Short mmCIF file of C-alpha atoms in Angstrom, two decimals:
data_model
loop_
_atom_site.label_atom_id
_atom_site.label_comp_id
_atom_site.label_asym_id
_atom_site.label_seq_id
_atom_site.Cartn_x
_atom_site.Cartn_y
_atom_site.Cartn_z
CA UNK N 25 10.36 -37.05 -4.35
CA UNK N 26 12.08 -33.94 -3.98
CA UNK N 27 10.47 -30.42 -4.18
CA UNK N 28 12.77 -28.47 -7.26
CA UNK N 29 12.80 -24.76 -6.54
CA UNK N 30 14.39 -22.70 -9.44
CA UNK N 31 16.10 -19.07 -8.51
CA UNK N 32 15.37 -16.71 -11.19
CA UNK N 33 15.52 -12.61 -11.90
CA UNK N 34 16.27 -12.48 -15.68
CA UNK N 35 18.41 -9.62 -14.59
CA UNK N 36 21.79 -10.45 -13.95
CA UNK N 37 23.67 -9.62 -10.79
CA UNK N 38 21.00 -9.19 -8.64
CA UNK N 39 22.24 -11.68 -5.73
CA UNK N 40 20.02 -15.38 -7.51
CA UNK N 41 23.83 -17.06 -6.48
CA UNK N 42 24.03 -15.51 -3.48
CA UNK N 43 20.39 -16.84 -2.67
CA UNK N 44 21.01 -20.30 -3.69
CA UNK N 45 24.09 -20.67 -1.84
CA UNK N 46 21.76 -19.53 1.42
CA UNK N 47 18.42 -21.08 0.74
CA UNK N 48 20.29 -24.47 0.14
CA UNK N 49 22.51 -24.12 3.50
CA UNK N 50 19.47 -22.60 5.26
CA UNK N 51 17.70 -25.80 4.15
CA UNK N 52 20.34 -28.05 4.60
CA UNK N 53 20.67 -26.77 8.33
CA UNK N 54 16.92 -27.21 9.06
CA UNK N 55 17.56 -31.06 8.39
CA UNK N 56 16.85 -31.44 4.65
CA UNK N 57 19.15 -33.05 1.82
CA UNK N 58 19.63 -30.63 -0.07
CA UNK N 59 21.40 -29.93 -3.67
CA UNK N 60 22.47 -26.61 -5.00
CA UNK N 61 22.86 -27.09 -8.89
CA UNK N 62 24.15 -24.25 -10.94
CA UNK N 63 23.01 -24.15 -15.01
CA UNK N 64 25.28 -21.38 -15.65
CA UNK N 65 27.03 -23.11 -17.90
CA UNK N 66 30.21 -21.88 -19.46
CA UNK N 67 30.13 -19.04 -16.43
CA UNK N 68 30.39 -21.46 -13.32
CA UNK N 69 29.98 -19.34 -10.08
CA UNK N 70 28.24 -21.30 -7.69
CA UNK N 71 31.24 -23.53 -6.61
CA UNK N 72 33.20 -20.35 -5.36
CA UNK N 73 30.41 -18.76 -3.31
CA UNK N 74 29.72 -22.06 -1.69
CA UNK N 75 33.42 -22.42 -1.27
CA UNK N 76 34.37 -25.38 -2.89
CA UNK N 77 35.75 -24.42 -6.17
CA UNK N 78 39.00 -26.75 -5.34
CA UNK N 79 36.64 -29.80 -5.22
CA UNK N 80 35.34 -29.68 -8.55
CA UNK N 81 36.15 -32.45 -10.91
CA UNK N 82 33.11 -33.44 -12.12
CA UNK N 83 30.57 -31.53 -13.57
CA UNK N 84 26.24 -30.92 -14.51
CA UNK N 85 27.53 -31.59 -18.39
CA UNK N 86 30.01 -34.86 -17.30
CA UNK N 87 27.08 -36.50 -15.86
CA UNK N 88 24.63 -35.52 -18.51
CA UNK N 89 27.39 -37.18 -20.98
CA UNK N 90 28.11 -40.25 -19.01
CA UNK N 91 31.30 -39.44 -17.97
CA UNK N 92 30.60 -39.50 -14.73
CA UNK N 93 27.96 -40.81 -11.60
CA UNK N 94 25.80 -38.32 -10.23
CA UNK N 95 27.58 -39.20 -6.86
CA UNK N 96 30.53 -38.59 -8.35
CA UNK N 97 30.00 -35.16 -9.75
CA UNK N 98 27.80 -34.03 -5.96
CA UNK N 99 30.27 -32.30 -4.01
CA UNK N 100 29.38 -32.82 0.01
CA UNK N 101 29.68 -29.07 1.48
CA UNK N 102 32.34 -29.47 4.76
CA UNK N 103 30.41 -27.54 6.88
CA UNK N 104 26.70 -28.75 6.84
CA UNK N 105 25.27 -32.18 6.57
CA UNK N 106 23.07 -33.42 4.25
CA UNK N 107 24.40 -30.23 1.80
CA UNK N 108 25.80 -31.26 -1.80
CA UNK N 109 27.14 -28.59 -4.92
CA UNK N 110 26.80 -29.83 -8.67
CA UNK N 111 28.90 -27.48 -10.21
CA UNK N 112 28.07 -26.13 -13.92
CA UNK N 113 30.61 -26.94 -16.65
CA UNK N 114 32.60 -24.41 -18.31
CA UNK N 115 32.25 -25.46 -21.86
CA UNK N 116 31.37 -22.69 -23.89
CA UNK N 117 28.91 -25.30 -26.10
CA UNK N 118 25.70 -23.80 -24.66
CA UNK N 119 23.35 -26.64 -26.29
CA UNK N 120 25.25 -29.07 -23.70
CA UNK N 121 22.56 -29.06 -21.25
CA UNK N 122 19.96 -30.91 -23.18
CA UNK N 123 16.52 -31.08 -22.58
CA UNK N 124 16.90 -35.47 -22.30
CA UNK N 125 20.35 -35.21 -20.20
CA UNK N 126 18.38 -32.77 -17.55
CA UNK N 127 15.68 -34.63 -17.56
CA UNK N 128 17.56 -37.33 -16.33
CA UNK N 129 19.81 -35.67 -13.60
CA UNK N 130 16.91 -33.83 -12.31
CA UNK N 131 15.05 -37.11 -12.13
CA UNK N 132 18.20 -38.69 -10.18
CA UNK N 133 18.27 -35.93 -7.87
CA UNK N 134 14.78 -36.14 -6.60
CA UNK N 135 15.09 -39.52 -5.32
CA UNK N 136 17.86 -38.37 -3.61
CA UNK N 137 16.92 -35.63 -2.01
CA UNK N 138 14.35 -33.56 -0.28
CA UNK N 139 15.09 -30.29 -2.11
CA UNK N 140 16.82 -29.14 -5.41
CA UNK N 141 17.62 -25.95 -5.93
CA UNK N 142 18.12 -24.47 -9.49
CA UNK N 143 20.56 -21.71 -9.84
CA UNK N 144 19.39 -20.01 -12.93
CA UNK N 145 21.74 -17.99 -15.09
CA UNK N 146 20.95 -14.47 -15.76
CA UNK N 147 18.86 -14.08 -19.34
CA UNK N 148 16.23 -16.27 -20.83
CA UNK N 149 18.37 -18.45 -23.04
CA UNK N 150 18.15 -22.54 -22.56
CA UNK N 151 20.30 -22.50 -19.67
CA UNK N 152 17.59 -20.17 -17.68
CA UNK N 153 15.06 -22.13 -19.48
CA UNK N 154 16.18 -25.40 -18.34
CA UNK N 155 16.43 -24.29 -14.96
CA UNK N 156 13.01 -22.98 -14.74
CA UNK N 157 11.38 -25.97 -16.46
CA UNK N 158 11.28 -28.68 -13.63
CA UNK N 159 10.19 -25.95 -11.31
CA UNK N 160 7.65 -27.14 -8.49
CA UNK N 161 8.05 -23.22 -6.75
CA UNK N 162 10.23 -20.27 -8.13
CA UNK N 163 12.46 -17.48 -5.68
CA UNK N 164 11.97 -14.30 -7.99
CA UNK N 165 15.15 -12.55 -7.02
CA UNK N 166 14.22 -8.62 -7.66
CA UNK N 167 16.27 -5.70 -6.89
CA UNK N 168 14.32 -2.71 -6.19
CA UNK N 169 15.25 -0.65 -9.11
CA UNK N 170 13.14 -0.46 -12.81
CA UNK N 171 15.06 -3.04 -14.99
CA UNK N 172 15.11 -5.53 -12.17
CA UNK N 173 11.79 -5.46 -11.93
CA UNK N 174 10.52 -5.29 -15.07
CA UNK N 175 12.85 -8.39 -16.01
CA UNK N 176 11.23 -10.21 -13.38
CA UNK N 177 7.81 -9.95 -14.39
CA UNK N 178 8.86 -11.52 -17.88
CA UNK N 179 10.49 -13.98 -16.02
CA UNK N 180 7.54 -14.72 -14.11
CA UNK N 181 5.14 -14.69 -17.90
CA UNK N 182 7.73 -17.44 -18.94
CA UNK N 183 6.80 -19.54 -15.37
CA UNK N 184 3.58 -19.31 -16.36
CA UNK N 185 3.54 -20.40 -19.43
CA UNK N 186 6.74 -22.40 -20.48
CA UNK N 187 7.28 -24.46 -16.96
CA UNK N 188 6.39 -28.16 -17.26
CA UNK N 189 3.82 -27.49 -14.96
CA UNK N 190 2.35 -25.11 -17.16
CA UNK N 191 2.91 -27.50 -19.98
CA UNK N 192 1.36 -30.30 -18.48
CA UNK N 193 -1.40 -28.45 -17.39
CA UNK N 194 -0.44 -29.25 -13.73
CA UNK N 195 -0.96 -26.76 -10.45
CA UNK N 196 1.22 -23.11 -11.93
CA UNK N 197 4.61 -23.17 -10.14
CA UNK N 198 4.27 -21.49 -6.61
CA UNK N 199 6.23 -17.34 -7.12
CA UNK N 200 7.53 -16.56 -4.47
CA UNK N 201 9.46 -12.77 -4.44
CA UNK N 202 12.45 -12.21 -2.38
CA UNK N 203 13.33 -8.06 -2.74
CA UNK N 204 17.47 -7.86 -2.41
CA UNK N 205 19.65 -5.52 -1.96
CA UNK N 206 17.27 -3.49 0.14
CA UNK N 207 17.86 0.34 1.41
CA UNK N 208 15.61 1.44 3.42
CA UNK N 209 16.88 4.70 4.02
CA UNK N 210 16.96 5.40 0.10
CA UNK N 211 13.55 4.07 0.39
CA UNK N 212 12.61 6.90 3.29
CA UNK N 213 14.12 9.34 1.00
CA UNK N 214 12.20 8.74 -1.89
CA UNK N 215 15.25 7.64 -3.94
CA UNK N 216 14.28 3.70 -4.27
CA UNK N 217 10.90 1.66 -5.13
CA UNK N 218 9.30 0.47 -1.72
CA UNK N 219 8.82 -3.24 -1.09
CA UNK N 220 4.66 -2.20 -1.04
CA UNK N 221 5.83 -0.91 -4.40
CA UNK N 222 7.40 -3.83 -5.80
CA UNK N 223 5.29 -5.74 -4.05
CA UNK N 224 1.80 -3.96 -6.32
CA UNK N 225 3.61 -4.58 -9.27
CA UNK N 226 4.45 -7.81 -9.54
CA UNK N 227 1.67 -9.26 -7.19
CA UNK N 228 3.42 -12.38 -6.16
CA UNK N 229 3.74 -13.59 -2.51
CA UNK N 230 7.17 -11.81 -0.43
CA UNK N 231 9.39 -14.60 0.40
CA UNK N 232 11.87 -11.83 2.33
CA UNK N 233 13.96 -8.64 2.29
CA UNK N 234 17.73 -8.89 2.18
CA UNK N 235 18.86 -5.40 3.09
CA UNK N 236 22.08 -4.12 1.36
CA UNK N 237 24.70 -4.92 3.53
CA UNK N 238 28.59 -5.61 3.54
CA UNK N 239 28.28 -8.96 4.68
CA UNK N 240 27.29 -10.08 1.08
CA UNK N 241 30.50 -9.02 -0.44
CA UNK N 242 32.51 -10.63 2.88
CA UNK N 243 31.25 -14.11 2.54
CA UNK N 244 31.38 -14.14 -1.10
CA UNK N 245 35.07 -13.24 -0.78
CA UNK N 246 35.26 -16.14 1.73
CA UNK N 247 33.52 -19.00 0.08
CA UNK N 248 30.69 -18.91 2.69
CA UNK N 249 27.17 -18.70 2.44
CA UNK N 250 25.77 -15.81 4.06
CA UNK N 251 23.41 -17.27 5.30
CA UNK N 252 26.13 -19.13 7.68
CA UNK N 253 27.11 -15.47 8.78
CA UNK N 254 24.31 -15.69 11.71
CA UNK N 255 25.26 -12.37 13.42
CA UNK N 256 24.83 -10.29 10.10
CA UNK N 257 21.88 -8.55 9.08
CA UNK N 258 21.86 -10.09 5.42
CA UNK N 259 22.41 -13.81 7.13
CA UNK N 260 19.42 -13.50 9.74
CA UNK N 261 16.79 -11.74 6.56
CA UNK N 262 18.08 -14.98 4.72
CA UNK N 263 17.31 -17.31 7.80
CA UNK N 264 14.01 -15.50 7.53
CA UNK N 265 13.09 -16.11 4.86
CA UNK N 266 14.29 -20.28 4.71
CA UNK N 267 11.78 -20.20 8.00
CA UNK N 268 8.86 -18.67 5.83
CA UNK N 269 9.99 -20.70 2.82
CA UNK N 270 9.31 -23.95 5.11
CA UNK N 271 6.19 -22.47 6.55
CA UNK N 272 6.70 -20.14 9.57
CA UNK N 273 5.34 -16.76 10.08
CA UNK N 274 7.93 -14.26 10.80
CA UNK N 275 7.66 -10.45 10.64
CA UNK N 276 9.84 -8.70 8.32
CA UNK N 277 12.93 -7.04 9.52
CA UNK N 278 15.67 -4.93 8.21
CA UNK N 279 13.07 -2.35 6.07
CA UNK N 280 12.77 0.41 8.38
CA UNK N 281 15.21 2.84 8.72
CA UNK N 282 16.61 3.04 13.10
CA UNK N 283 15.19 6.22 14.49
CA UNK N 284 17.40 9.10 15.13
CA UNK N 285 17.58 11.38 17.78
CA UNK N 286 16.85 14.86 17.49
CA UNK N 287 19.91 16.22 16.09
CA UNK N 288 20.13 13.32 13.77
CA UNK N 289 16.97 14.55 12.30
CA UNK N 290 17.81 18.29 12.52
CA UNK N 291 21.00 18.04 10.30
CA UNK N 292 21.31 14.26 8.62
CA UNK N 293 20.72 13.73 5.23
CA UNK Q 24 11.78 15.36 6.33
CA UNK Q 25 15.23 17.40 8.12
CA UNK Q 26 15.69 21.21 8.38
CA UNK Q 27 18.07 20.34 5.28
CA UNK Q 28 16.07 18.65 3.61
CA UNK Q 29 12.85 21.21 3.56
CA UNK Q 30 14.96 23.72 1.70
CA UNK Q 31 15.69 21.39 -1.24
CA UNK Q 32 13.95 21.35 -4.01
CA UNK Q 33 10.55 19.76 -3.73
CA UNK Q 34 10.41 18.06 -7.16
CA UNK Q 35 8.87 14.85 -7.80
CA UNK Q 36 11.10 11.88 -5.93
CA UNK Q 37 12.53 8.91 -8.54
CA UNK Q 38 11.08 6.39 -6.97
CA UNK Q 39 7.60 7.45 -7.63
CA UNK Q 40 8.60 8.30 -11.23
CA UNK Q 41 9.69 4.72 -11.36
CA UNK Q 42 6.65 3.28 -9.89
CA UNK Q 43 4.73 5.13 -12.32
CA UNK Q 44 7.12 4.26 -15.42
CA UNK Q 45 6.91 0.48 -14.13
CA UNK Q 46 3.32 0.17 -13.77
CA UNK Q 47 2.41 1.20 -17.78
CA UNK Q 48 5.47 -0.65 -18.99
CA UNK Q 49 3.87 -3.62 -17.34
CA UNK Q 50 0.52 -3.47 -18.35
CA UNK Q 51 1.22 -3.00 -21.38
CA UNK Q 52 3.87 -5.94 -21.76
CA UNK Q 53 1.73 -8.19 -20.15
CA UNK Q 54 -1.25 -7.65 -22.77
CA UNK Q 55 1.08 -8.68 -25.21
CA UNK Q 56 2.02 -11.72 -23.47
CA UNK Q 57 0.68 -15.25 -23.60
CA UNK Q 58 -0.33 -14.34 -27.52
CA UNK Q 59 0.81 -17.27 -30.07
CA UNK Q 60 4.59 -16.12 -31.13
CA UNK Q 61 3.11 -15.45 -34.94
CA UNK Q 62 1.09 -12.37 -33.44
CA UNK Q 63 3.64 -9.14 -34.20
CA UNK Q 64 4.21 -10.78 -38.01
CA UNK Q 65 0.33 -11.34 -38.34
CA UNK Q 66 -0.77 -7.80 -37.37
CA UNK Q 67 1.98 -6.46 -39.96
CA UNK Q 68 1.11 -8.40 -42.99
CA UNK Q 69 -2.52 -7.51 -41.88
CA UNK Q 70 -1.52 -3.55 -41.97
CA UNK Q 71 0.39 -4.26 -45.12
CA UNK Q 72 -2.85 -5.87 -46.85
CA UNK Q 73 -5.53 -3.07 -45.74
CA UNK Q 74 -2.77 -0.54 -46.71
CA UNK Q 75 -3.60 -1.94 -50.33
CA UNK Q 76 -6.75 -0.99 -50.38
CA UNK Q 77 -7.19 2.13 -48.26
CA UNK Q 78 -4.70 4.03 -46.46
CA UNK Q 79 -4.50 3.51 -42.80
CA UNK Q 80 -2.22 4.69 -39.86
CA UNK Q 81 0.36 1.96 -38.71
CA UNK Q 82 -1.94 1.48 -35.37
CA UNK Q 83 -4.78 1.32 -37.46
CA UNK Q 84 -4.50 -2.65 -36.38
CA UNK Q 85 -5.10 -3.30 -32.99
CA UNK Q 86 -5.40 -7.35 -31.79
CA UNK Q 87 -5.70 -8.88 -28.34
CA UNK Q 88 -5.98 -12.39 -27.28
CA UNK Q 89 -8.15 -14.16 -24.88
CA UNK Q 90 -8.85 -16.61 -23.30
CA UNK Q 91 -11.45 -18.02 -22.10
CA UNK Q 92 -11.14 -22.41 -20.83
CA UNK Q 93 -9.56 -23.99 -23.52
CA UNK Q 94 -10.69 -21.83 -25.66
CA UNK Q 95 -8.52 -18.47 -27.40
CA UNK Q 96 -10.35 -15.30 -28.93
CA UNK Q 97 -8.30 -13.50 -31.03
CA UNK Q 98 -9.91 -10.16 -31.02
CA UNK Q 99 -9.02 -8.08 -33.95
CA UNK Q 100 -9.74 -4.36 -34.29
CA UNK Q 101 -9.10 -2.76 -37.68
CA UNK Q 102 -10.01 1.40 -37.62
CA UNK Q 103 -10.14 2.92 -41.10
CA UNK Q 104 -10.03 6.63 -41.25
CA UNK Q 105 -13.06 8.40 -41.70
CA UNK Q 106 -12.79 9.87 -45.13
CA UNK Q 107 -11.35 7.60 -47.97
CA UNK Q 108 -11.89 7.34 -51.41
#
C-alpha cells in the first residue's frame, strides 16, 4: 500500500512542480518506488521538468479511458531506479479526470508502489480537488509573500474538510509546509515575511526552506530535477527536506543571511 | 542595520505590514469556514425578512457555527437598533 502525498499551494507558480519533480527523485534515490503523477490536465508540465517530455505517449486520461495499461502510460525516469512519470493529458475537457477513473489509477498505483506523489494544479477546481482527495499527507508549497499564503491556508480548510480522509472520518491528512523561494536577506531587511512568520500563521509542521536560487531556473531549463543538482543550494534544502519527510532530524539551512565583514556592513545595502 | 541604512527613513517595514494584514484576513476567513455552503444566502434572506419588519443595518445579522462532536450549533445573533417604531 503506497503512502499518496498530494503537492498543493492554491497559488500558482510557486515551485508545487518543481517540488514534485524533487520529492519524487529524492524518494526514488533513498530506495522507494516512486510515481510522480501530474493532474494538470490540459496544462501538462511535469513531463518537461522531469525531462522526459519526448517519452510521452500515453497519458493520466488514456488510462482512465482504457486506452491504455497503467504500465504503459508510467514513464521509467533514465536516471534513477525505481522512478516513474504519468504525464497529464492535454485535453482541454476538464471533467476528464473523473472521480471513478482516479479512483481506479490511484488504486493501481498503490500496489505498485511505495509512494505517489500528486502534482496538484494551481486553483481549487476538480483537477486540484482530485489531487488532494486520496491524500494520506499534503506538501503545502508557500511562498513567503501575502497571496501565497493566504491561498494556502484555504487550501489547507479544503484538506480538512473535503479529503477522503476527512470524508471518511479517518486520521486528517498529515500538513506538512515547505516555505520556497526563500530570501533571507529580504527577510533581514524587513522586506519579506519570516519563516517564524509564516510559520504562526498557518501553524502547520515546516517540511523545509528552499532559498531562491538560480539553480531552479537551470534545471528546469535542463529537464532535471533539482534535487539531482547535489552541489546547489536549492538541491541540498530539497535533500533536506526528503530526509525530514522520511523521518530524520536535520537543522535548517539556507535562512540566514552569511556574515559580512566590516566594510560590508558599513556601506552594503 | 548599515551607516546607509540608519539615515533612511524609519517607517514601518512591509513585511510586518503583511504579517499584520495576513493574520486578520485569516482569522477572519477561517471563522467563515467549515459553515454548510447555504450560510452567506441564509444570513441574507434572514436580513431581508427582519428588514420587513424593522429597519436594521446590513450587519445587523451576525451567525457562527460550531461544533461541538457530531454535533453543529448554529449560533445566530440578530441586533435591532435601539429605537424603532
Amino acid at each position: 500500500m503506497a503512502k499518496t502525498v498530494v503537492v498543493t499551494s492554491g497559488k500558482g507558480g510557486v515551485g508545487k512542480t518543481t517540488t514534485s519533480a524533487a520529492l519524487a527523485t529524492g524518494l526514488a534515490r533513498q530506495g522507494h518506488r516512486t510515481a510522480v503523477v501530474d493532474f494538470d490536465v490540459g496544462l501538462r508540465n511535469l513531463d518537461l521538468v522531469m525531462g522526459c517530455e519526448r517519452r510521452v505517449v500515453y497519458d493520466f486520461v488514456n488510462v482512465i479511458n482504457g486506452d491504455a495499461t497503467l504500465n504503459q502510460a508510467l514513464i521509467r525516469d533514465k536516471r534513477v531506479e525505481g522512478l516513474y512519470v504519468l504525464a497529464a493529458s492535454q485535453t482541454r475537457d476538464k471533467d476528464a479526470l473523473t472521480q471513478d477513473g482516479v479512483e481506479r489509477v490511484m488504486t493501481e498505483l498503490s500496489e505498485q508502489f511505495d509512494y505517489v506523489i500528486c502534482d496538484s494544479p494551481a486553483g481549487i477546481e476538480r483537477g486540484a480537488l482530485m489531487a488532494m482527495y486520496h491524500a494520506d499527507d499534503a506538501i503545502v508549497v508557500t511562498n513567503p509573500e501575502v497571496s501565497s499564503v493566504r491561498d494556502s491556508d484555504r487550501v489547507l480548510g479544503i484538506l480538512a474538510s473535503k479529503s477522503r480522509r476527512a470524508e471518511q472520518g479517518d486520521e486528517p491528512v498529515r500538513e506538512h509546509l515547505l516555505l520556497t523561494r526563500y530570501s533571507p536577506e529580504r527577510v533581514n531587511k524587513g522586506e519579506m515575511l519570516s519563516l517564524e512568520d509564516v510559520g504562526e500563521i498557518l501553524a502547520i509542521d515546516l517540511l523545509g526552506v528552499i532559498p531562491e536560487s538560480q539553480a531552479v531556473l537551470n534545471a528546469s531549463n535542463a529537464g532535471v530535477p533539482v534535487i539531482l543538482e547535489s552541489e546547489s543550494d536549492a538541491g541540498q534544502a530539497y535533500d533536506d527536506a526528503v530526509a525530514r519527510f522520511l523521518g530524520e532530524q536535520r537543522p535548517l539551512r539556507f535562512t540566514d543571511v552569511p556574515r559580512k565583514g566590516f566594510f560590508g556592513r558599513l556601506f552594503g545595502s | 542595520m548599515n551607516l546607509l541604512g540608519y539615515f533612511r527613513s524609519q517607517r514601518k517595514k512591509s513585511a510586518s505590514v503583511a504579517k499584520e494584514r495576513l493574520q486578520i484576513l485569516v482569522a477572519r476567513e477561517r471563522a467563515q469556514r467549515g459553515g454548510p455552503d447555504y450560510l452567506p444566502a441564509l444570513q441574507e434572506e434572514l436580513l431581508q425578512v427582519i428588514r420587513k419588519y424593522v429597519e436594521v443595518d446590513q450587519d445587523a445579522v451576525q451567525m457562527h457555527v460550531d461544533r461541538e462532536g457530531d454535533c453543529e450549533i448554529l449560533e445566530l445573533n440578530i441586533t435591532l437598533p435601539e429605537h424603532h417604531q
